[in-house]
Tab-separated table of C-alpha atoms in Angstrom:
chain	number	residue	atom	x	y	z
I	1	UNK	CA	80.946	64.557	111.998
I	2	UNK	CA	81.449	65.991	108.390
I	3	UNK	CA	84.104	66.402	105.761
I	4	UNK	CA	84.465	68.468	102.531
I	5	UNK	CA	86.155	67.021	99.635
I	6	UNK	CA	86.018	67.249	95.946
I	7	UNK	CA	83.261	69.547	95.844
I	8	UNK	CA	81.091	67.475	98.125
I	9	UNK	CA	80.063	67.437	101.807
I	10	UNK	CA	80.031	64.048	103.487
I	11	UNK	CA	78.023	63.799	106.691
I	12	UNK	CA	77.715	60.930	109.256
I	13	UNK	CA	74.289	60.718	110.653
I	14	UNK	CA	71.241	58.528	110.866
I	15	UNK	CA	69.531	56.899	113.970
I	16	UNK	CA	72.909	55.479	115.128
I	17	UNK	CA	75.370	57.869	113.545
I	18	UNK	CA	76.664	55.000	111.193
I	19	UNK	CA	75.155	56.306	107.857
I	20	UNK	CA	77.321	58.351	105.535
I	21	UNK	CA	75.455	60.844	103.388
I	22	UNK	CA	76.357	63.050	100.551
I	23	UNK	CA	75.419	66.419	99.276
I	24	UNK	CA	77.018	68.897	96.862
I	25	UNK	CA	78.773	72.056	98.122
I	26	UNK	CA	76.454	74.287	96.124
I	27	UNK	CA	73.353	72.956	97.851
I	28	UNK	CA	74.936	71.674	101.242
I	29	UNK	CA	71.748	71.472	103.079
I	30	UNK	CA	70.137	68.952	100.550
I	31	UNK	CA	71.235	65.278	101.255
I	32	UNK	CA	69.454	62.971	98.757
I	33	UNK	CA	68.204	59.552	99.551
I	34	UNK	CA	71.139	58.387	97.319
I	35	UNK	CA	74.022	57.997	97.542
I	36	UNK	CA	74.265	56.842	101.210
I	37	UNK	CA	75.781	53.956	102.815
I	38	UNK	CA	75.715	52.213	106.242
I	39	UNK	CA	79.326	52.035	107.412
I	40	UNK	CA	79.681	48.655	109.442
I	41	UNK	CA	77.254	48.003	112.313
I	42	UNK	CA	75.179	50.445	114.353
I	43	UNK	CA	78.277	51.915	116.042
I	44	UNK	CA	78.677	55.802	115.606
I	45	UNK	CA	81.251	57.108	113.082
I	46	UNK	CA	83.585	59.086	115.270
I	47	UNK	CA	85.536	61.087	112.632
I	48	UNK	CA	86.128	61.446	108.908
I	49	UNK	CA	89.165	62.132	106.936
I	50	UNK	CA	90.499	61.824	103.343
I	51	UNK	CA	93.487	59.906	102.074
I	52	UNK	CA	94.579	58.785	98.555
I	53	UNK	CA	91.081	60.069	97.243
I	54	UNK	CA	89.216	57.792	99.710
I	55	UNK	CA	87.246	58.712	102.696
I	56	UNK	CA	88.366	57.295	105.962
I	57	UNK	CA	85.559	56.720	108.473
I	58	UNK	CA	86.838	56.126	111.977
I	59	UNK	CA	84.663	54.458	114.613
I	60	UNK	CA	85.838	53.636	118.169
I	61	UNK	CA	87.209	50.210	117.465
I	62	UNK	CA	86.965	50.017	113.483
I	63	UNK	CA	88.422	51.800	110.447
I	64	UNK	CA	86.819	51.765	107.026
I	65	UNK	CA	87.613	53.197	103.711
I	66	UNK	CA	84.582	54.732	101.753
I	67	UNK	CA	84.709	55.099	97.958
I	68	UNK	CA	82.475	57.248	95.804
I	69	UNK	CA	81.626	55.974	92.254
I	70	UNK	CA	80.253	58.782	90.212
I	71	UNK	CA	77.164	58.087	88.099
I	72	UNK	CA	77.419	57.287	84.361
I	73	UNK	CA	76.284	59.771	81.728
I	74	UNK	CA	72.910	58.388	80.210
I	75	UNK	CA	72.728	60.602	77.075
I	76	UNK	CA	75.603	62.030	74.910
I	77	UNK	CA	73.215	64.704	73.320
I	78	UNK	CA	70.402	66.608	74.730
I	79	UNK	CA	67.034	64.547	75.034
I	80	UNK	CA	64.924	67.771	75.077
I	81	UNK	CA	64.927	70.097	72.124
I	82	UNK	CA	67.163	73.203	72.571
I	83	UNK	CA	68.466	71.743	75.772
I	84	UNK	CA	71.990	69.958	75.926
I	85	UNK	CA	71.619	68.941	79.635
I	86	UNK	CA	73.243	65.592	80.309
I	87	UNK	CA	71.552	63.107	82.460
I	88	UNK	CA	73.465	60.633	84.784
I	89	UNK	CA	72.840	57.744	86.945
I	90	UNK	CA	72.951	58.273	90.708
I	91	UNK	CA	76.327	58.235	92.470
I	92	UNK	CA	77.014	55.410	94.646
I	93	UNK	CA	79.090	54.916	97.928
I	94	UNK	CA	80.563	51.810	99.249
I	95	UNK	CA	82.727	51.034	102.149
I	96	UNK	CA	85.529	48.532	102.920
I	97	UNK	CA	86.545	47.395	106.418
I	98	UNK	CA	90.382	47.921	106.842
I	99	UNK	CA	90.545	47.048	110.630
I	100	UNK	CA	88.221	45.633	113.048
I	101	UNK	CA	90.461	46.388	116.200
I	102	UNK	CA	91.892	49.879	115.553
I	103	UNK	CA	89.615	52.984	115.777
I	104	UNK	CA	89.581	56.441	117.126
I	105	UNK	CA	88.860	57.131	120.761
I	106	UNK	CA	89.028	61.078	120.602
I	107	UNK	CA	87.266	62.624	117.790
I	108	UNK	CA	89.077	65.923	117.860
I	109	UNK	CA	92.576	64.302	117.471
I	110	UNK	CA	92.370	63.349	113.761
I	111	UNK	CA	94.693	65.388	111.490
I	112	UNK	CA	96.321	65.058	108.177
I	113	UNK	CA	100.243	65.213	108.263
I	114	UNK	CA	102.226	64.756	105.186
I	115	UNK	CA	99.184	63.546	103.315
I	116	UNK	CA	98.650	60.825	106.087
I	117	UNK	CA	95.884	60.600	108.524
I	118	UNK	CA	96.984	60.519	112.102
I	119	UNK	CA	94.902	60.190	115.286
I	120	UNK	CA	94.849	59.026	118.865
I	121	UNK	CA	93.070	55.610	119.418
I	122	UNK	CA	91.130	54.590	122.313
I	123	UNK	CA	93.975	52.466	123.499
I	124	UNK	CA	96.048	55.770	123.863
I	125	UNK	CA	98.289	54.989	120.990
I	126	UNK	CA	98.982	57.393	118.193
I	127	UNK	CA	98.169	55.721	114.702
I	128	UNK	CA	99.329	56.713	111.225
I	129	UNK	CA	97.506	55.282	108.153
I	130	UNK	CA	99.774	54.604	105.341
I	131	UNK	CA	99.308	52.945	102.061
I	132	UNK	CA	99.756	49.490	103.211
I	133	UNK	CA	98.299	49.591	106.777
I	134	UNK	CA	98.762	51.112	110.164
I	135	UNK	CA	101.715	52.344	112.213
I	136	UNK	CA	101.280	53.032	115.846
I	137	UNK	CA	103.940	55.713	116.182
I	138	UNK	CA	103.887	56.041	119.930
I	139	UNK	CA	102.101	54.350	122.920
I	140	UNK	CA	100.826	57.085	125.356
I	141	UNK	CA	99.165	54.737	127.602
I	142	UNK	CA	102.388	54.418	129.707
I	143	UNK	CA	102.924	58.045	129.704
I	144	UNK	CA	99.394	58.562	130.937
I	145	UNK	CA	100.201	56.476	133.969
I	146	UNK	CA	103.472	58.200	134.446
I	147	UNK	CA	102.695	61.766	133.770
I	148	UNK	CA	98.920	61.935	134.159
I	149	UNK	CA	97.946	63.046	130.653
I	150	UNK	CA	94.526	64.036	130.388
I	151	UNK	CA	92.819	62.813	127.063
I	152	UNK	CA	89.202	63.452	127.800
I	153	UNK	CA	89.265	66.848	126.210
I	154	UNK	CA	92.278	66.222	123.919
I	155	UNK	CA	92.645	67.787	120.653
I	156	UNK	CA	95.102	67.763	117.795
I	157	UNK	CA	96.343	70.417	115.211
I	158	UNK	CA	98.841	70.111	112.354
I	159	UNK	CA	100.931	72.351	110.050
I	160	UNK	CA	101.614	69.452	107.562
I	161	UNK	CA	104.795	68.447	109.112
I	162	UNK	CA	104.122	68.274	112.932
I	163	UNK	CA	101.251	66.448	114.680
I	164	UNK	CA	100.571	68.303	117.829
I	165	UNK	CA	98.439	66.711	120.422
I	166	UNK	CA	97.214	68.862	123.302
I	167	UNK	CA	96.202	66.731	126.450
I	168	UNK	CA	95.123	68.947	129.301
I	169	UNK	CA	98.115	71.012	130.266
I	170	UNK	CA	100.513	68.900	128.227
I	171	UNK	CA	101.376	69.146	124.653
I	172	UNK	CA	102.944	66.418	122.595
I	173	UNK	CA	104.524	67.240	119.179
I	174	UNK	CA	105.555	64.672	116.606
I	175	UNK	CA	107.708	65.531	113.630
I	176	UNK	CA	106.600	63.150	110.761
I	177	UNK	CA	109.048	62.708	107.810
I	178	UNK	CA	109.236	60.302	105.015
I	179	UNK	CA	113.073	60.089	105.405
I	180	UNK	CA	113.331	59.366	109.171
I	181	UNK	CA	111.676	57.975	112.117
I	182	UNK	CA	109.022	59.945	113.992
I	183	UNK	CA	110.562	62.465	116.433
I	184	UNK	CA	108.603	63.438	119.536
I	185	UNK	CA	108.851	66.553	121.667
I	186	UNK	CA	106.917	66.945	124.954
I	187	UNK	CA	106.307	70.163	127.082
I	188	UNK	CA	104.067	71.157	129.989
I	189	UNK	CA	102.166	74.692	130.144
I	190	UNK	CA	101.888	76.518	133.478
I	191	UNK	CA	99.067	74.980	135.737
I	192	UNK	CA	96.989	77.934	135.187
I	193	UNK	CA	96.750	77.901	131.404
I	194	UNK	CA	94.072	75.893	129.543
I	195	UNK	CA	94.238	75.461	125.777
I	196	UNK	CA	90.746	75.107	124.231
I	197	UNK	CA	91.402	74.640	120.566
I	198	UNK	CA	93.846	75.436	117.765
I	199	UNK	CA	94.091	76.262	114.085
I	200	UNK	CA	96.645	76.688	111.257
I	201	UNK	CA	96.576	79.753	109.237
I	202	UNK	CA	99.150	81.753	107.105
I	203	UNK	CA	101.997	78.964	107.955
I	204	UNK	CA	101.592	79.688	111.788
I	205	UNK	CA	99.840	77.517	114.450
I	206	UNK	CA	97.563	79.246	116.757
I	207	UNK	CA	96.124	78.310	120.013
I	208	UNK	CA	93.045	79.707	121.851
I	209	UNK	CA	94.064	79.878	125.566
I	210	UNK	CA	92.590	80.859	128.963
I	211	UNK	CA	94.631	81.780	132.000
I	212	UNK	CA	92.754	80.812	135.121
I	213	UNK	CA	95.193	82.728	137.268
I	214	UNK	CA	94.639	86.048	135.634
I	215	UNK	CA	91.308	85.575	133.905
I	216	UNK	CA	92.646	86.312	130.475
I	217	UNK	CA	91.186	84.786	127.114
I	218	UNK	CA	93.977	85.151	124.345
I	219	UNK	CA	95.527	83.640	121.247
I	220	UNK	CA	98.957	82.416	121.191
I	221	UNK	CA	101.280	81.456	118.465
I	222	UNK	CA	103.198	78.281	118.055
I	223	UNK	CA	106.527	79.948	117.265
I	224	UNK	CA	109.570	81.458	118.670
I	225	UNK	CA	111.972	80.723	121.468
I	226	UNK	CA	110.278	82.035	124.439
I	227	UNK	CA	106.814	82.255	126.055
I	228	UNK	CA	104.809	85.481	126.648
I	229	UNK	CA	103.279	85.814	130.116
I	230	UNK	CA	100.425	88.053	130.481
I	231	UNK	CA	99.702	89.708	134.008
I	232	UNK	CA	98.056	92.628	135.802
I	233	UNK	CA	100.503	95.194	137.249
I	234	UNK	CA	99.760	97.091	140.586
I	235	UNK	CA	97.467	99.748	138.675
I	236	UNK	CA	95.362	96.932	137.114
I	237	UNK	CA	96.925	97.234	133.546
I	238	UNK	CA	97.767	94.359	131.488
I	239	UNK	CA	101.526	93.676	130.958
I	240	UNK	CA	103.471	91.006	129.192
I	241	UNK	CA	106.904	89.386	129.941
I	242	UNK	CA	109.010	87.167	127.803
I	243	UNK	CA	109.811	83.937	129.676
I	244	UNK	CA	112.569	81.369	128.509
I	245	UNK	CA	111.280	77.983	127.885
I	246	UNK	CA	113.419	75.253	129.750
I	247	UNK	CA	113.995	72.223	127.468
I	248	UNK	CA	116.053	69.096	127.326
I	249	UNK	CA	117.020	66.225	125.039
I	250	UNK	CA	117.420	62.816	126.536
I	251	UNK	CA	118.650	59.746	124.750
I	252	UNK	CA	117.823	56.163	125.456
I	253	UNK	CA	120.308	54.106	127.472
I	254	UNK	CA	122.464	52.685	124.813
I	255	UNK	CA	123.905	49.201	125.452
I	256	UNK	CA	127.587	49.343	124.601
I	257	UNK	CA	128.181	45.588	124.357
I	258	UNK	CA	127.066	42.455	126.113
I	259	UNK	CA	124.899	42.629	129.211
I	260	UNK	CA	127.843	41.524	131.492
I	261	UNK	CA	130.663	43.308	129.631
I	262	UNK	CA	132.090	46.273	131.469
I	263	UNK	CA	133.389	49.355	129.556
I	264	UNK	CA	135.358	52.632	130.076
I	265	UNK	CA	133.871	55.589	128.295
I	266	UNK	CA	136.802	57.516	127.080
I	267	UNK	CA	135.302	60.498	125.194
I	268	UNK	CA	132.068	61.799	123.744
I	269	UNK	CA	131.511	64.114	120.820
I	270	UNK	CA	128.321	66.152	120.410
I	271	UNK	CA	127.412	68.405	117.595
I	272	UNK	CA	125.519	71.256	119.206
I	273	UNK	CA	123.977	74.601	118.351
I	274	UNK	CA	122.443	77.041	120.672
I	275	UNK	CA	121.916	80.620	121.822
I	276	UNK	CA	123.044	80.264	125.265
I	277	UNK	CA	124.327	77.850	128.019
I	278	UNK	CA	123.692	74.044	127.981
I	279	UNK	CA	124.373	71.435	130.728
I	280	UNK	CA	125.291	67.992	129.627
I	281	UNK	CA	124.889	64.907	131.937
I	282	UNK	CA	125.894	61.374	131.189
I	283	UNK	CA	124.167	58.543	133.074
I	284	UNK	CA	122.438	61.152	135.357
I	285	UNK	CA	125.839	62.636	136.289
I	286	UNK	CA	126.699	66.205	135.570
I	287	UNK	CA	129.519	66.325	133.176
I	288	UNK	CA	129.959	70.040	131.961
I	289	UNK	CA	128.353	73.411	131.212
I	290	UNK	CA	129.003	74.640	127.686
I	291	UNK	CA	128.461	78.280	126.542
I	292	UNK	CA	127.397	77.950	122.999
I	293	UNK	CA	126.399	81.644	122.367
I	294	UNK	CA	125.390	81.356	118.608
I	295	UNK	CA	124.173	84.441	116.934
I	296	UNK	CA	120.522	84.330	115.850
I	297	UNK	CA	121.684	84.257	112.278
I	298	UNK	CA	123.981	81.362	112.728
I	299	UNK	CA	121.485	79.392	114.697
I	300	UNK	CA	118.734	79.808	112.239
I	301	UNK	CA	121.108	78.712	109.395
I	302	UNK	CA	121.854	75.427	111.285
I	303	UNK	CA	125.472	76.052	112.286
I	304	UNK	CA	127.008	73.641	114.854
I	305	UNK	CA	130.031	73.132	116.634
I	306	UNK	CA	131.554	70.051	117.971
I	307	UNK	CA	132.039	69.632	121.783
I	308	UNK	CA	134.284	66.955	123.274
I	309	UNK	CA	133.586	65.342	126.654
I	310	UNK	CA	135.820	63.255	128.841
I	311	UNK	CA	133.313	61.788	131.318
I	312	UNK	CA	135.655	59.389	133.176
I	313	UNK	CA	133.190	56.708	133.395
I	314	UNK	CA	134.434	53.261	134.288
I	315	UNK	CA	132.838	49.685	134.502
I	316	UNK	CA	129.627	50.794	132.766
I	317	UNK	CA	127.376	48.703	130.533
I	318	UNK	CA	125.142	51.492	129.198
I	319	UNK	CA	125.295	55.255	128.428
I	320	UNK	CA	122.503	57.818	128.391
I	321	UNK	CA	123.073	61.474	127.560
I	322	UNK	CA	120.945	64.508	128.592
I	323	UNK	CA	121.420	68.001	127.341
I	324	UNK	CA	119.482	70.714	129.179
I	325	UNK	CA	119.024	74.486	128.773
I	326	UNK	CA	116.942	77.558	129.422
I	327	UNK	CA	117.485	78.779	125.761
I	328	UNK	CA	116.961	77.462	122.264
I	329	UNK	CA	119.335	74.711	121.306
I	330	UNK	CA	119.702	71.760	118.955
I	331	UNK	CA	121.625	68.504	118.926
I	332	UNK	CA	122.639	66.930	115.574
I	333	UNK	CA	125.096	64.113	116.103
I	334	UNK	CA	126.684	62.010	119.056
I	335	UNK	CA	129.780	59.908	118.851
I	336	UNK	CA	130.684	57.623	121.691
I	337	UNK	CA	134.303	56.238	122.188
I	338	UNK	CA	134.732	53.430	124.684
I	339	UNK	CA	136.788	50.438	125.407
I	340	UNK	CA	136.147	47.111	127.056
I	341	UNK	CA	137.671	46.648	130.439
I	342	UNK	CA	136.811	43.055	131.387
């Protein structure tokens, strides 16, 4: 693996893949004997990143900081007549172990999001490296057992705000913000579609896709409110069709009071925005269909309207809310009014 930073190329190599070497960008094929550094033991360096002007070297079960100290200037004036060349001592590299239990299990999942390094560990947890340590922002090992996520060919891309992990036919996007907790979004591609890689350009995320059903290779954009389906018509011509994306939001099951306390849910208020119809469920039970029908301008501006529900739920200890739609929608606030009944 390699990394370009501050006019230099960092390359992991050597017999065991644990040696970090350094070259200048103007001569990227020449790696001098110095500076180099052995990063930890003989285990291979899986991936490299940069954060706070330090190189992050990730192994399968370890994480290191690698620092560069630039060489000192030997002469203040030219040592040769009519030549003002300055001579320097060699640059040096040093490494510091920051975790002997957390590493990277999938080399193509390392991304920078909001200046922080994010990756998928071998334990199927997504880690974020901050200024004081690590945050495991989600544990996907349970999801892998439940949904069958395929991490063997997993890769990730980022637009600087979202960390988007592609695992087989599943996509998991995390919105990372300094001001709030991480927000995760999950969706599933059609069974015949394979995503091979992705990149970010001109403020848009792109994915290289292959449709096994139709034999198409194509590039798709991560934007908009619908999918584009490609297919052959009866005459063998390529056609496209816009397909709405079914989506839903599901809250956790909120405990209203003590474990044995029964409650009556009198009303629920939701601040919703959307272009079409949404279905609302409470504790798995259908409560209402709501036609939002916001114009594109109002939806894009972030306009919301408050919807009041009277679910008539009695003797309940918890409440979980689901909102489902085949059109774009957003949920801003939830207020639950209840009273104790026992």
